[in-house]
PDB file of C-alpha atoms in Angstrom:
ATOM      1  CA  GLY Y   1       0.130 -86.440  63.320  1.00 54.00           C
ATOM      2  CA  SER Y   2      -2.001 -84.702  60.537  1.00 52.00           C
ATOM      3  CA  THR Y   3      -2.845 -81.161  61.303  1.00 52.00           C
ATOM      4  CA  VAL Y   4      -6.630 -80.043  60.592  1.00 54.00           C
ATOM      5  CA  ASP Y   5      -7.204 -76.375  60.106  1.00 55.00           C
ATOM      6  CA  VAL Y   6     -11.147 -75.543  60.993  1.00 53.00           C
ATOM      7  CA  GLN Y   7     -12.007 -72.248  60.098  1.00 55.00           C
ATOM      8  CA  LYS Y   8     -15.577 -70.619  59.927  1.00 57.00           C
ATOM      9  CA  ASP Y   9     -16.553 -67.102  59.306  1.00 58.00           C
ATOM     10  CA  TYR Y  10     -19.710 -65.865  61.073  1.00 55.00           C
ATOM     11  CA  THR Y  11     -21.998 -62.713  59.520  1.00 57.00           C
ATOM     12  CA  GLU Y  12     -24.599 -61.385  61.198  1.00 57.00           C
ATOM     13  CA  GLU Y  13     -25.911 -57.724  60.134  1.00 60.00           C
ATOM     14  CA  GLY Y  14     -22.704 -56.770  58.333  1.00 62.00           C
ATOM     15  CA  ILE Y  15     -20.324 -58.136  61.617  1.00 66.00           C
ATOM     16  CA  VAL Y  16     -18.173 -60.839  60.651  1.00 66.00           C
ATOM     17  CA  SER Y  17     -16.237 -62.713  63.158  1.00 66.00           C
ATOM     18  CA  ARG Y  18     -13.582 -65.373  62.379  1.00 71.00           C
ATOM     19  CA  HIS Y  19     -12.348 -68.466  64.502  1.00 68.00           C
ATOM     20  CA  SER Y  20      -9.352 -70.616  63.443  1.00 74.00           C
ATOM     21  CA  GLU Y  21      -8.134 -73.246  65.537  1.00 74.00           C
ATOM     22  CA  GLU Y  22      -5.673 -76.208  64.689  1.00 78.00           C
ATOM     23  CA  LEU Y  23      -6.403 -79.558  65.895  1.00 72.00           C
ATOM     24  CA  MET Y  24      -3.983 -82.543  65.902  1.00 74.00           C
ATOM     25  CA  LEU Y  25      -5.107 -86.064  64.580  1.00 70.00           C
ATOM     26  CA  GLU Y  26      -2.762 -88.858  65.951  1.00 75.00           C
ATOM     27  CA  ALA Y  27      -1.996 -90.819  62.759  1.00 69.00           C
ATOM     28  CA  LEU Y  28      -1.055 -94.121  64.465  1.00 71.00           C
ATOM     29  CA  HIS Y  29      -4.481 -94.048  65.773  1.00 72.00           C
ATOM     30  CA  ASN Y  30      -6.492 -92.833  62.919  1.00 67.00           C
ATOM     31  CA  ASN Y  31      -4.764 -94.735  60.259  1.00 64.00           C
ATOM     32  CA  GLU Y  32      -7.786 -95.371  58.070  1.00 70.00           C
ATOM     33  CA  ASN Y  33      -9.695 -93.595  55.291  1.00 74.00           C
ATOM     34  CA  GLU Y  34     -12.565 -91.147  55.481  1.00 70.00           C
ATOM     35  CA  VAL Y  35     -11.603 -90.064  59.138  1.00 70.00           C
ATOM     36  CA  PRO Y  36     -14.316 -87.594  60.161  1.00 71.00           C
ATOM     37  CA  VAL Y  37     -13.388 -84.620  62.270  1.00 76.00           C
ATOM     38  CA  ARG Y  38     -16.608 -82.724  63.342  1.00 79.00           C
ATOM     39  CA  VAL Y  39     -16.772 -79.157  64.988  1.00 77.00           C
ATOM     40  CA  ALA Y  40     -20.179 -77.806  66.739  1.00 80.00           C
ATOM     41  CA  TYR Y  41     -20.037 -74.262  67.298  1.00 78.00           C
ATOM     42  CA  GLU Y  42     -22.274 -71.308  69.080  1.00 77.00           C
ATOM     43  CA  ASP Y  43     -21.736 -67.853  68.820  1.00 74.00           C
ATOM     44  CA  ASN Y  44     -22.669 -65.422  71.482  1.00 73.00           C
ATOM     45  CA  ALA Y  45     -26.143 -64.867  70.376  1.00 75.00           C
ATOM     46  CA  GLY Y  46     -27.041 -68.487  70.449  1.00 80.00           C
ATOM     47  CA  HIS Y  47     -26.491 -69.046  66.832  1.00 78.00           C
ATOM     48  CA  LYS Y  48     -25.415 -72.691  66.277  1.00 82.00           C
ATOM     49  CA  GLY Y  49     -23.593 -74.620  63.566  1.00 81.00           C
ATOM     50  CA  GLU Y  50     -21.462 -77.930  62.624  1.00 83.00           C
ATOM     51  CA  LEU Y  51     -18.671 -78.543  60.448  1.00 78.00           C
ATOM     52  CA  GLU Y  52     -17.352 -81.840  58.976  1.00 80.00           C
ATOM     53  CA  GLN Y  53     -14.264 -82.636  56.880  1.00 77.00           C
ATOM     54  CA  ARG Y  54     -12.933 -86.213  56.275  1.00 78.00           C
ATOM     55  CA  TYR Y  55      -9.437 -87.109  55.979  1.00 71.00           C
ATOM     56  CA  ASN Y  56      -7.528 -90.116  54.838  1.00 74.00           C
ATOM     57  CA  ILE Y  57      -4.616 -91.051  56.971  1.00 66.00           C
ATOM     58  CA  ASP Y  58      -2.130 -94.001  55.567  1.00 71.00           C
ATOM     59  CA  VAL Y  59       0.863 -94.315  57.389  1.00 71.00           C
ATOM     60  CA  THR Y  60       1.791 -98.022  56.374  1.00 79.00           C
ATOM     61  CA  PRO Y  61       3.945 -98.741  53.691  1.00 88.00           C
ATOM     62  CA  PRO Y  62       2.618-101.183  50.996  1.00 92.00           C
ATOM     63  CA  VAL Y  63       3.534-104.928  51.420  1.00 92.00           C
ATOM     64  CA  LEU Y  64       4.964-106.237  48.130  1.00 96.00           C
ATOM     65  CA  GLU Y  65       5.675-110.061  47.314  1.00 96.00           C
ATOM     66  CA  VAL Y  66       6.799-111.402  44.097  1.00 97.00           C
ATOM     67  CA  ALA Y  67       6.400-115.239  43.285  1.00 96.00           C
ATOM     68  CA  TYR Y  68       7.573-117.207  40.113  1.00 96.00           C
ATOM     69  CA  ASP Y  69       5.452-120.088  38.558  1.00 94.00           C
ATOM     70  CA  GLN Y  70       8.981-121.568  37.644  1.00 87.00           C
ATOM     71  CA  ASN Y  71      11.518-122.229  40.051  1.00 88.00           C
ATOM     72  CA  HIS Y  72      13.543-125.030  39.260  1.00 89.00           C
ATOM     73  CA  PRO Y  73      16.416-123.916  36.403  1.00 89.00           C
ATOM     74  CA  SER Y  74      18.231-126.773  34.516  1.00 86.00           C
ATOM     75  CA  ALA Y  75      21.883-127.191  34.998  1.00 79.00           C
ATOM     76  CA  GLY Y  76      23.382-123.726  34.349  1.00 77.00           C
ATOM     77  CA  GLY Y  77      20.741-121.940  35.612  1.00 78.00           C
ATOM     78  CA  TYR Y  78      18.731-122.102  32.701  1.00 91.00           C
ATOM     79  CA  TYR Y  79      14.838-122.039  32.262  1.00 94.00           C
ATOM     80  CA  ARG Y  80      13.465-124.236  29.473  1.00 91.00           C
ATOM     81  CA  GLN Y  81      10.195-122.588  29.418  1.00 92.00           C
ATOM     82  CA  ALA Y  82       8.508-119.089  29.700  1.00 94.00           C
ATOM     83  CA  ARG Y  83       8.348-117.742  33.390  1.00 95.00           C
ATOM     84  CA  THR Y  84       5.625-115.636  35.128  1.00 97.00           C
ATOM     85  CA  ALA Y  85       6.398-113.290  37.947  1.00 97.00           C
ATOM     86  CA  VAL Y  86       3.335-112.771  40.260  1.00 97.00           C
ATOM     87  CA  ILE Y  87       3.376-109.166  41.863  1.00 97.00           C
ATOM     88  CA  THR Y  88       1.106-108.923  44.926  1.00 97.00           C
ATOM     89  CA  VAL Y  89       0.817-105.624  46.680  1.00 97.00           C
ATOM     90  CA  GLN Y  90      -1.415-105.598  49.996  1.00 93.00           C
ATOM     91  CA  GLU Y  91      -2.253-101.794  50.453  1.00 91.00           C
ATOM     92  CA  ARG Y  92      -5.504 -99.740  50.964  1.00 87.00           C
ATOM     93  CA  ASN Y  93      -4.756 -96.802  48.798  1.00 88.00           C
ATOM     94  CA  PHE Y  94      -2.817 -98.011  45.654  1.00 91.00           C
ATOM     95  CA  ASP Y  95      -2.845 -96.860  42.064  1.00 89.00           C
ATOM     96  CA  PRO Y  96      -1.422 -99.782  39.595  1.00 93.00           C
ATOM     97  CA  SER Y  97       0.294 -96.748  37.589  1.00 92.00           C
ATOM     98  CA  ASP Y  98       2.376 -95.996  40.788  1.00 91.00           C
ATOM     99  CA  ALA Y  99       4.084 -99.322  40.267  1.00 95.00           C
ATOM    100  CA  GLU Y 100       7.442 -98.906  38.830  1.00 96.00           C
ATOM    101  CA  PHE Y 101       8.538-102.102  36.656  1.00 97.00           C
ATOM    102  CA  LEU Y 102      12.443-102.285  36.199  1.00 97.00           C
ATOM    103  CA  PHE Y 103      13.405-104.552  33.431  1.00 94.00           C
ATOM    104  CA  THR Y 104      16.305-105.556  30.982  1.00 95.00           C
ATOM    105  CA  SER Y 105      16.532-108.289  28.309  1.00 95.00           C
ATOM    106  CA  SER Y 106      19.460-109.468  26.269  1.00 93.00           C
ATOM    107  CA  GLU Y 107      17.508-109.870  23.048  1.00 91.00           C
ATOM    108  CA  GLY Y 108      15.455-106.397  23.361  1.00 89.00           C
ATOM    109  CA  LYS Y 109      11.823-108.005  24.003  1.00 90.00           C
ATOM    110  CA  LEU Y 110      10.539-106.911  27.230  1.00 92.00           C
ATOM    111  CA  PRO Y 111       8.114-108.934  29.243  1.00 96.00           C
ATOM    112  CA  LEU Y 112       4.181-108.730  29.017  1.00 96.00           C
ATOM    113  CA  VAL Y 113       2.960-106.915  31.767  1.00 96.00           C
ATOM    114  CA  GLY Y 114      -0.955-108.048  32.498  1.00 96.00           C
ATOM    115  CA  PRO Y 115      -3.755-106.092  34.246  1.00 97.00           C
ATOM    116  CA  TRP Y 116      -3.868-105.586  37.751  1.00 97.00           C
ATOM    117  CA  GLU Y 117      -6.774-107.418  39.907  1.00 97.00           C
ATOM    118  CA  THR Y 118      -8.004-106.130  43.025  1.00 95.00           C
ATOM    119  CA  SER Y 119      -9.770-107.937  45.709  1.00 96.00           C
ATOM    120  CA  GLY Y 120     -10.786-107.537  49.460  1.00 93.00           C
ATOM    121  CA  GLU Y 121     -11.307-104.304  51.518  1.00 88.00           C
ATOM    122  CA  GLY Y 122      -9.550-101.991  53.566  1.00 84.00           C
ATOM    123  CA  ASP Y 123      -5.790-102.848  54.909  1.00 84.00           C
ATOM    124  CA  ALA Y 124      -6.575-106.350  53.296  1.00 87.00           C
ATOM    125  CA  ARG Y 125      -6.926-105.090  50.050  1.00 90.00           C
ATOM    126  CA  LEU Y 126      -4.699-106.980  47.429  1.00 96.00           C
ATOM    127  CA  HIS Y 127      -3.471-105.994  44.145  1.00 96.00           C
ATOM    128  CA  VAL Y 128      -2.439-108.918  41.817  1.00 98.00           C
ATOM    129  CA  CYS Y 129      -0.338-108.542  38.441  1.00 97.00           C
ATOM    130  CA  ARG Y 130       1.424-111.179  36.210  1.00 98.00           C
ATOM    131  CA  VAL Y 131       4.574-110.567  34.066  1.00 98.00           C
ATOM    132  CA  LEU Y 132       5.318-113.127  31.719  1.00 97.00           C
ATOM    133  CA  PHE Y 133       8.618-113.736  30.328  1.00 97.00           C
ATOM    134  CA  ALA Y 134       7.764-115.582  27.206  1.00 95.00           C
ATOM    135  CA  GLU Y 135      10.864-114.946  24.930  1.00 95.00           C
ATOM    136  CA  ASP Y 136      14.287-116.477  24.887  1.00 95.00           C
ATOM    137  CA  GLY Y 137      16.969-114.167  26.655  1.00 94.00           C
ATOM    138  CA  ALA Y 138      18.759-113.212  29.600  1.00 95.00           C
ATOM    139  CA  TYR Y 139      16.420-111.156  32.058  1.00 96.00           C
ATOM    140  CA  THR Y 140      16.748-108.819  34.913  1.00 95.00           C
ATOM    141  CA  PHE Y 141      13.613-107.744  37.153  1.00 97.00           C
ATOM    142  CA  SER Y 142      12.544-105.670  40.121  1.00 97.00           C
ATOM    143  CA  VAL Y 143       9.640-103.641  40.898  1.00 97.00           C
ATOM    144  CA  ASN Y 144       8.951-100.875  43.544  1.00 97.00           C
ATOM    145  CA  VAL Y 145       5.518 -99.385  44.402  1.00 96.00           C
ATOM    146  CA  THR Y 146       4.084 -96.071  46.049  1.00 94.00           C
ATOM    147  CA  ASP Y 147       0.704 -95.621  47.865  1.00 90.00           C
ATOM    148  CA  PHE Y 148      -1.274 -92.380  47.566  1.00 88.00           C
ATOM    149  CA  ALA Y 149       0.094 -91.356  50.782  1.00 85.00           C
ATOM    150  CA  GLY Y 150       3.771 -91.527  49.256  1.00 87.00           C
ATOM    151  CA  ASN Y 151       4.569 -94.519  51.264  1.00 89.00           C
ATOM    152  CA  ARG Y 152       7.258 -96.506  49.059  1.00 94.00           C
ATOM    153  CA  THR Y 153       8.168-100.129  49.027  1.00 95.00           C
ATOM    154  CA  GLU Y 154      10.721-101.667  47.097  1.00 95.00           C
ATOM    155  CA  TYR Y 155      11.360-105.023  46.326  1.00 96.00           C
ATOM    156  CA  GLY Y 156      15.087-104.768  47.415  1.00 93.00           C
ATOM    157  CA  LYS Y 157      16.832-107.167  45.171  1.00 95.00           C
ATOM    158  CA  THR Y 158      17.112-107.527  41.204  1.00 96.00           C
ATOM    159  CA  ASP Y 159      16.180-111.205  39.778  1.00 95.00           C
ATOM    160  CA  GLU Y 160      18.153-112.550  36.960  1.00 93.00           C
ATOM    161  CA  PHE Y 161      17.971-115.364  34.914  1.00 94.00           C
ATOM    162  CA  ILE Y 162      17.715-116.779  31.325  1.00 94.00           C
ATOM    163  CA  ILE Y 163      15.218-118.379  29.309  1.00 94.00           C
ATOM    164  CA  ASP Y 164      16.105-120.891  26.557  1.00 92.00           C
ATOM    165  CA  GLN Y 165      13.364-122.370  24.636  1.00 88.00           C
ATOM    166  CA  THR Y 166      15.182-123.243  21.519  1.00 85.00           C
ATOM    167  CA  PRO Y 167      16.066-126.777  21.191  1.00 79.00           C
ATOM    168  CA  PRO Y 168      19.693-127.069  19.681  1.00 81.00           C
ATOM    169  CA  ILE Y 169      20.105-128.070  15.983  1.00 83.00           C
ATOM    170  CA  LEU Y 170      22.378-130.528  14.899  1.00 81.00           C
ATOM    171  CA  ASN Y 171      23.705-130.482  11.371  1.00 83.00           C
ATOM    172  CA  VAL Y 172      25.756-133.207  10.080  1.00 83.00           C
ATOM    173  CA  HIS Y 173      27.606-132.969   6.883  1.00 82.00           C
ATOM    174  CA  TYR Y 174      29.733-135.869   4.952  1.00 82.00           C
TER     175      TYR Y 174
END
C-alpha cells in the first residue's frame, strides 16, 4: 500500500494546533492515476475545512512485445532484405526515454530507432516504436522498459540474425 501523511495547521488568535495522521491506501484496490484522498475536519470551535490530495498508484509492470516483419530466413539463417522490429509497450505511465535498447552490429552500423506512437487510454494505452535493421551485418537485439513507478519489464532474450542484401559478384578471368 501507499502511505498518505495528512497534516493541517490550525491558527486562531495565536493558538496553533496540529493534527497528523497516516492513512494507508491499498495499492491493489487503487491501482490508477489521480486517486483522490479527501479529509474533512472541524475544530472544537466549529471551524470546518477540507483538504484533498491526489496520488498516482501503479503496481502493474508494463507489457512488452517484440515482433518482426521478416520472419523467414533463407537457408543458413540469412535475411535477404532489411528487417523491422516492432516494439509494443502496454502501460498507463510510460516515458519512451525509459526504454533501454541493446544492440550490437558486426559492421558497426546500428539500426534506426523510429519515433514512439501512443494510442488508447488508461491501462490499455499502447506505445509503439519501430526499429529498422537496414544494413548488411550480424545483429543482436534486446529491449527493456520501465514505467514511472519503477516497474520494469525485460524482453528476456537476445535476438540474433544476419542481414545480407548484397548479391554475390562473379568475376571470370581467362
